[in-house]
mmCIF file of C-alpha atoms in Angstrom:
data_model
loop_
_atom_site.group_PDB
_atom_site.id
_atom_site.type_symbol
_atom_site.label_atom_id
_atom_site.label_comp_id
_atom_site.label_asym_id
_atom_site.label_seq_id
_atom_site.Cartn_x
_atom_site.Cartn_y
_atom_site.Cartn_z
ATOM 1 C CA MET A 1 92.675 98.800 115.914
ATOM 2 C CA GLN A 2 91.918 102.387 113.922
ATOM 3 C CA LYS A 3 93.952 103.887 111.885
ATOM 4 C CA ASP A 4 94.212 106.577 109.166
ATOM 5 C CA SER A 5 95.959 107.093 105.787
ATOM 6 C CA ASP A 6 99.375 109.489 106.571
ATOM 7 C CA LYS A 7 99.209 110.924 103.191
ATOM 8 C CA ASN A 8 97.072 114.195 103.156
ATOM 9 C CA TYR A 9 94.800 113.740 101.095
ATOM 10 C CA LYS A 10 91.794 116.793 100.027
ATOM 11 C CA SER A 11 89.721 114.746 97.960
ATOM 12 C CA LEU A 12 89.454 111.653 100.353
ATOM 13 C CA LEU A 13 89.154 110.237 103.941
ATOM 14 C CA VAL A 14 90.964 107.155 104.602
ATOM 15 C CA LYS A 15 90.946 104.440 107.281
ATOM 16 C CA VAL A 16 91.790 101.386 108.503
ATOM 17 C CA GLU A 17 89.486 99.406 110.804
ATOM 18 C CA GLN A 18 90.277 95.374 111.750
ATOM 19 C CA HIS A 19 91.444 95.052 108.039
ATOM 20 C CA VAL A 20 88.858 97.284 106.479
ATOM 21 C CA ALA A 21 89.484 99.766 104.895
ATOM 22 C CA THR A 22 87.242 103.021 104.070
ATOM 23 C CA VAL A 23 88.418 105.176 101.304
ATOM 24 C CA THR A 24 85.050 108.229 101.520
ATOM 25 C CA LEU A 25 84.873 111.059 97.964
ATOM 26 C CA ASN A 26 85.052 113.854 100.700
ATOM 27 C CA ARG A 27 84.125 117.002 97.997
ATOM 28 C CA PRO A 28 80.552 117.005 99.176
ATOM 29 C CA GLU A 29 80.008 120.812 98.706
ATOM 30 C CA ILE A 30 79.817 119.734 95.308
ATOM 31 C CA ARG A 31 78.295 116.022 95.448
ATOM 32 C CA ASN A 32 81.568 114.140 95.081
ATOM 33 C CA ALA A 33 82.116 115.238 91.471
ATOM 34 C CA PHE A 34 85.670 114.059 90.215
ATOM 35 C CA ASN A 35 88.881 116.510 89.011
ATOM 36 C CA ASP A 36 92.360 115.951 88.235
ATOM 37 C CA GLU A 37 92.998 115.692 91.846
ATOM 38 C CA MET A 38 90.708 113.419 92.954
ATOM 39 C CA ILE A 39 91.439 110.670 90.148
ATOM 40 C CA ALA A 40 94.816 110.664 91.325
ATOM 41 C CA GLU A 41 94.271 110.198 94.977
ATOM 42 C CA LEU A 42 91.807 107.173 94.244
ATOM 43 C CA THR A 43 94.804 106.036 92.088
ATOM 44 C CA ASP A 44 97.228 106.039 94.292
ATOM 45 C CA ALA A 45 94.471 105.009 97.738
ATOM 46 C CA PHE A 46 94.194 102.389 95.274
ATOM 47 C CA ASN A 47 97.837 101.288 94.747
ATOM 48 C CA THR A 48 98.417 101.801 97.939
ATOM 49 C CA LEU A 49 95.807 100.308 100.281
ATOM 50 C CA GLY A 50 96.048 97.197 97.413
ATOM 51 C CA ALA A 51 99.556 96.620 98.393
ATOM 52 C CA ASP A 52 99.117 96.309 102.415
ATOM 53 C CA ASP A 53 98.703 93.024 104.047
ATOM 54 C CA ASP A 54 96.946 94.532 106.974
ATOM 55 C CA VAL A 55 93.738 95.373 104.022
ATOM 56 C CA ARG A 56 91.478 92.661 103.263
ATOM 57 C CA VAL A 57 88.854 94.613 101.572
ATOM 58 C CA ILE A 58 88.368 98.072 100.765
ATOM 59 C CA VAL A 59 84.762 100.240 101.041
ATOM 60 C CA LEU A 60 84.671 102.928 98.772
ATOM 61 C CA ALA A 61 82.432 105.405 100.570
ATOM 62 C CA ALA A 62 81.322 109.044 100.133
ATOM 63 C CA ALA A 63 79.696 112.017 102.059
ATOM 64 C CA GLY A 64 77.260 114.270 102.248
ATOM 65 C CA LYS A 65 73.854 113.434 99.876
ATOM 66 C CA ALA A 66 75.633 112.022 96.525
ATOM 67 C CA PHE A 67 77.383 109.107 96.018
ATOM 68 C CA CYS A 68 79.691 111.050 92.846
ATOM 69 C CA ALA A 69 77.934 112.954 89.966
ATOM 70 C CA GLY A 70 80.664 112.310 87.541
ATOM 71 C CA ALA A 71 83.387 114.934 86.243
ATOM 72 C CA ASP A 72 83.418 118.405 88.302
ATOM 73 C CA LEU A 73 82.017 121.430 85.925
ATOM 74 C CA ASN A 74 85.286 123.771 86.644
ATOM 75 C CA TRP A 75 87.196 121.078 85.332
ATOM 76 C CA MET A 76 84.859 120.524 82.530
ATOM 77 C CA ARG A 77 84.711 123.781 81.604
ATOM 78 C CA ALA A 78 88.942 123.645 81.582
ATOM 79 C CA MET A 79 89.121 120.200 79.540
ATOM 80 C CA ALA A 80 86.717 123.034 76.805
ATOM 81 C CA ASP A 81 90.091 124.367 76.043
ATOM 82 C CA TYR A 82 91.943 121.118 75.865
ATOM 83 C CA SER A 83 94.001 120.605 72.268
ATOM 84 C CA TYR A 84 93.367 117.075 71.472
ATOM 85 C CA GLU A 85 96.208 115.259 72.899
ATOM 86 C CA GLU A 86 95.770 117.201 75.901
ATOM 87 C CA ASN A 87 91.905 115.545 75.986
ATOM 88 C CA LEU A 88 94.036 112.253 75.244
ATOM 89 C CA ALA A 89 96.139 112.613 78.530
ATOM 90 C CA ASP A 90 93.230 113.263 80.684
ATOM 91 C CA ALA A 91 90.839 110.726 79.498
ATOM 92 C CA ASP A 92 94.094 107.830 79.687
ATOM 93 C CA LYS A 93 94.520 109.190 83.396
ATOM 94 C CA LEU A 94 90.974 108.139 84.282
ATOM 95 C CA ALA A 95 90.500 104.964 82.978
ATOM 96 C CA GLN A 96 93.746 104.112 84.702
ATOM 97 C CA MET A 97 91.831 105.089 88.239
ATOM 98 C CA LEU A 98 89.454 103.180 87.043
ATOM 99 C CA LYS A 99 92.040 100.279 86.079
ATOM 100 C CA THR A 100 93.300 100.125 89.635
ATOM 101 C CA ILE A 101 90.477 99.822 91.261
ATOM 102 C CA TYR A 102 88.919 97.036 89.044
ATOM 103 C CA GLU A 103 92.190 95.235 89.033
ATOM 104 C CA CYS A 104 92.563 96.220 92.618
ATOM 105 C CA PRO A 105 93.593 92.454 94.257
ATOM 106 C CA LYS A 106 91.037 93.831 97.564
ATOM 107 C CA PRO A 107 87.749 93.009 97.237
ATOM 108 C CA THR A 108 85.949 96.077 96.948
ATOM 109 C CA VAL A 109 82.407 97.729 98.014
ATOM 110 C CA ALA A 110 80.886 100.195 97.416
ATOM 111 C CA ALA A 111 79.070 101.845 99.791
ATOM 112 C CA ILE A 112 76.033 103.787 98.067
ATOM 113 C CA GLN A 113 74.190 106.662 100.089
ATOM 114 C CA GLY A 114 73.071 109.179 97.194
ATOM 115 C CA ASP A 115 72.949 109.297 93.389
ATOM 116 C CA VAL A 116 74.975 107.872 91.486
ATOM 117 C CA TYR A 117 75.586 110.696 88.302
ATOM 118 C CA ALA A 118 77.848 109.668 84.741
ATOM 119 C CA GLY A 119 81.638 109.136 85.258
ATOM 120 C CA GLY A 120 79.946 107.919 89.181
ATOM 121 C CA MET A 121 78.315 105.269 87.844
ATOM 122 C CA GLY A 122 82.100 104.156 86.685
ATOM 123 C CA LEU A 123 82.594 103.888 89.820
ATOM 124 C CA VAL A 124 80.502 101.847 90.788
ATOM 125 C CA ALA A 125 80.857 99.336 88.879
ATOM 126 C CA VAL A 126 84.314 98.610 89.363
ATOM 127 C CA CYS A 127 83.807 97.728 92.350
ATOM 128 C CA ASP A 128 83.140 94.002 93.300
ATOM 129 C CA VAL A 129 80.290 94.165 95.363
ATOM 130 C CA ALA A 130 77.719 97.463 95.229
ATOM 131 C CA ILE A 131 75.569 98.303 98.158
ATOM 132 C CA ALA A 132 72.878 101.231 97.521
ATOM 133 C CA VAL A 133 70.284 102.955 99.880
ATOM 134 C CA LYS A 134 67.069 102.928 98.408
ATOM 135 C CA ILE A 135 66.638 106.083 98.025
ATOM 136 C CA ALA A 136 69.695 106.626 95.346
ATOM 137 C CA ASN A 137 69.023 106.744 92.177
ATOM 138 C CA PHE A 138 71.408 106.237 89.028
ATOM 139 C CA CYS A 139 71.604 107.697 85.610
ATOM 140 C CA LEU A 140 74.163 108.027 82.156
ATOM 141 C CA SER A 141 73.422 111.311 82.001
ATOM 142 C CA GLU A 142 76.613 111.741 79.470
ATOM 143 C CA VAL A 143 74.492 111.956 76.224
ATOM 144 C CA ARG A 144 72.992 114.980 77.571
ATOM 145 C CA LEU A 145 76.021 117.385 77.561
ATOM 146 C CA GLY A 146 76.540 115.880 73.534
ATOM 147 C CA LEU A 147 79.527 113.280 74.958
ATOM 148 C CA ALA A 148 79.350 109.238 75.426
ATOM 149 C CA PRO A 149 80.363 107.565 78.575
ATOM 150 C CA ALA A 150 83.105 106.109 76.591
ATOM 151 C CA THR A 151 85.318 105.602 79.588
ATOM 152 C CA ILE A 152 83.778 103.868 81.929
ATOM 153 C CA SER A 153 81.635 101.811 79.333
ATOM 154 C CA LEU A 154 84.230 98.902 79.443
ATOM 155 C CA TYR A 155 82.621 98.629 83.527
ATOM 156 C CA VAL A 156 79.531 100.064 83.392
ATOM 157 C CA ILE A 157 78.475 97.361 80.577
ATOM 158 C CA ARG A 158 80.249 94.399 82.669
ATOM 159 C CA ALA A 159 77.948 95.255 85.312
ATOM 160 C CA LEU A 160 74.587 96.693 84.016
ATOM 161 C CA GLY A 161 74.437 94.316 81.055
ATOM 162 C CA ALA A 162 74.637 95.007 77.944
ATOM 163 C CA ARG A 163 70.862 95.127 76.966
ATOM 164 C CA ALA A 164 70.299 97.553 79.785
ATOM 165 C CA SER A 165 73.191 99.677 78.592
ATOM 166 C CA GLN A 166 71.268 99.474 75.305
ATOM 167 C CA ARG A 167 68.478 102.000 76.900
ATOM 168 C CA TYR A 168 70.115 104.421 79.368
ATOM 169 C CA PHE A 169 73.102 105.275 77.235
ATOM 170 C CA LEU A 170 70.705 106.098 74.723
ATOM 171 C CA SER A 171 68.305 107.918 76.844
ATOM 172 C CA ALA A 172 69.807 109.554 80.158
ATOM 173 C CA GLU A 173 67.645 108.784 82.046
ATOM 174 C CA VAL A 174 67.496 108.277 85.930
ATOM 175 C CA PHE A 175 66.608 104.344 87.511
ATOM 176 C CA ASP A 176 66.298 103.784 90.990
ATOM 177 C CA ALA A 177 67.842 101.295 93.522
ATOM 178 C CA LYS A 178 64.568 98.805 92.922
ATOM 179 C CA LYS A 179 65.649 98.993 89.146
ATOM 180 C CA ALA A 180 69.437 98.677 89.440
ATOM 181 C CA ARG A 181 68.945 96.240 92.024
ATOM 182 C CA GLN A 182 66.621 93.967 89.284
ATOM 183 C CA LEU A 183 69.198 94.220 86.939
ATOM 184 C CA GLY A 184 72.524 93.466 88.892
ATOM 185 C CA PHE A 185 73.747 96.780 88.670
ATOM 186 C CA ILE A 186 73.747 96.895 92.531
ATOM 187 C CA HIS A 187 73.849 93.660 95.204
ATOM 188 C CA GLU A 188 71.255 95.111 97.807
ATOM 189 C CA ARG A 189 68.928 97.982 98.585
ATOM 190 C CA VAL A 190 68.796 98.742 102.105
ATOM 191 C CA SER A 191 66.877 102.160 104.327
ATOM 192 C CA GLU A 192 69.090 104.285 104.700
ATOM 193 C CA GLU A 193 70.287 103.579 108.086
ATOM 194 C CA TRP A 194 70.803 99.661 107.861
ATOM 195 C CA LEU A 195 73.875 101.138 104.420
ATOM 196 C CA ALA A 196 76.262 100.741 107.275
ATOM 197 C CA ASP A 197 75.671 97.826 108.934
ATOM 198 C CA GLU A 198 74.913 96.582 105.229
ATOM 199 C CA VAL A 199 78.622 97.221 104.690
ATOM 200 C CA ALA A 200 80.409 96.065 107.777
ATOM 201 C CA ILE A 201 78.209 92.724 107.576
ATOM 202 C CA PHE A 202 79.474 92.170 103.594
ATOM 203 C CA CYS A 203 83.005 93.352 105.028
ATOM 204 C CA SER A 204 82.966 90.856 108.243
ATOM 205 C CA LYS A 205 82.707 88.069 105.955
ATOM 206 C CA VAL A 206 85.508 88.471 103.706
ATOM 207 C CA VAL A 207 87.805 89.451 106.265
ATOM 208 C CA LYS A 208 87.061 85.601 108.039
ATOM 209 C CA ASN A 209 88.532 84.437 104.252
ATOM 210 C CA SER A 210 91.837 83.225 103.602
ATOM 211 C CA PRO A 211 93.329 86.660 102.149
ATOM 212 C CA ASP A 212 95.428 84.938 98.884
ATOM 213 C CA ALA A 213 91.997 82.428 98.611
ATOM 214 C CA VAL A 214 90.024 85.702 98.565
ATOM 215 C CA LYS A 215 92.711 87.059 96.070
ATOM 216 C CA THR A 216 92.967 84.083 93.737
ATOM 217 C CA CYS A 217 88.627 84.253 93.508
ATOM 218 C CA LYS A 218 88.759 88.130 92.127
ATOM 219 C CA GLN A 219 91.443 87.516 89.514
ATOM 220 C CA LEU A 220 89.266 83.815 88.419
ATOM 221 C CA LEU A 221 86.503 85.950 87.882
ATOM 222 C CA HIS A 222 87.968 87.833 85.460
ATOM 223 C CA ASP A 223 89.752 85.977 83.842
ATOM 224 C CA VAL A 224 86.149 83.541 83.250
ATOM 225 C CA ALA A 225 83.349 86.099 83.030
ATOM 226 C CA ASP A 226 82.063 85.992 79.528
ATOM 227 C CA ALA A 227 85.618 84.053 78.243
ATOM 228 C CA PRO A 228 85.066 81.509 75.764
ATOM 229 C CA ILE A 229 85.848 77.573 76.957
ATOM 230 C CA THR A 230 88.419 76.624 75.531
ATOM 231 C CA ASP A 231 91.394 74.096 75.825
ATOM 232 C CA LYS A 232 93.712 77.349 77.760
ATOM 233 C CA LEU A 233 91.532 78.421 79.825
ATOM 234 C CA ILE A 234 90.591 75.143 81.230
ATOM 235 C CA ALA A 235 94.100 74.100 81.303
ATOM 236 C CA ASP A 236 94.668 77.634 83.441
ATOM 237 C CA THR A 237 91.521 77.062 86.124
ATOM 238 C CA VAL A 238 93.291 73.990 85.952
ATOM 239 C CA LYS A 239 96.437 74.678 87.461
ATOM 240 C CA GLY A 240 94.924 77.781 89.623
ATOM 241 C CA ILE A 241 93.207 74.492 91.962
ATOM 242 C CA ALA A 242 97.098 73.264 92.019
ATOM 243 C CA ASP A 243 98.251 75.940 92.983
ATOM 244 C CA ILE A 244 95.852 77.178 95.547
ATOM 245 C CA ARG A 245 96.201 73.843 96.709
ATOM 246 C CA SER A 246 99.848 73.105 97.112
ATOM 247 C CA SER A 247 99.916 77.166 99.026
ATOM 248 C CA GLU A 248 100.549 78.103 102.768
ATOM 249 C CA GLN A 249 96.758 79.129 103.004
ATOM 250 C CA GLY A 250 95.952 75.875 100.818
ATOM 251 C CA LYS A 251 97.082 73.689 102.637
ATOM 252 C CA GLU A 252 96.083 75.702 106.379
ATOM 253 C CA GLY A 253 93.066 75.749 105.593
ATOM 254 C CA VAL A 254 92.396 72.212 105.386
ATOM 255 C CA GLN A 255 93.974 71.618 108.039
ATOM 256 C CA ALA A 256 92.493 73.549 110.465
ATOM 257 C CA PHE A 257 88.884 71.967 109.199
ATOM 258 C CA LEU A 258 89.816 68.515 109.828
ATOM 259 C CA GLN A 259 90.907 69.424 112.666
ATOM 260 C CA LYS A 260 88.028 71.252 114.077
ATOM 261 C CA ARG A 261 89.927 74.766 114.300
ATOM 262 C CA LYS A 262 90.467 78.410 113.002
ATOM 263 C CA PRO A 263 92.894 78.251 110.471
ATOM 264 C CA ASP A 264 95.746 80.613 111.062
ATOM 265 C CA TRP A 265 94.926 83.866 109.094
ATOM 266 C CA LEU A 266 91.391 84.047 112.206
ATOM 267 C CA THR A 267 94.128 83.759 115.603
ATOM 268 C CA ALA A 268 97.052 85.737 113.653
ATOM 269 C CA ASP A 269 95.255 89.313 115.223
#
């Protein structure tokens, strides 16, 4: 069953179907460039969907030819007249939006149907999985405008890698989907006609898994990636496996496997 969001977002379209939520950037006339309104709506949408038990995976998609061109020019013009304190507050809203998506307890998938520039790179980087069409181009273009990708850097450097980031942060070079795949910034590159199918296939795999285990794995990835292996980290992982083994879904999953039946999270519907 499909249900549309009951919230009247101006810059987003949101729907949920068979445990898969799709959040679509819907400002195609300006290449889905974001402003303060879109930032607030993305924050609200991912907070809401992250807390919805019916949702098991969230797709971030976009309408039109571009995925996201970064910041809206009109918004940037307004920022030029902001005080330092206003710029701080504005940047913090963007930072909190990125953090909300990155820390969303549900797996997130960027379905990239077109070009990704500047702040749009941050939207891709905060998603767990990124699938792009072959014709998509990518660019960290901030230095051309005398700016720096500061807020998105926390996530882009993790997704792109420090060495590649040195090149593309400093040069503002455009790179294609093939290069993005080679660098690990995206996971798959597909023909335009296959994007929806590829995203759906991945989502269908996630939906089959234990929601609690998926949530635990996502937190585990955040906690362990690039962290030094210390006694505390080892103790945390020991506690993690003990907790999930003794959880309701952990017990159900093992019993279902031993009894050669489907676990209840697949039969509840």
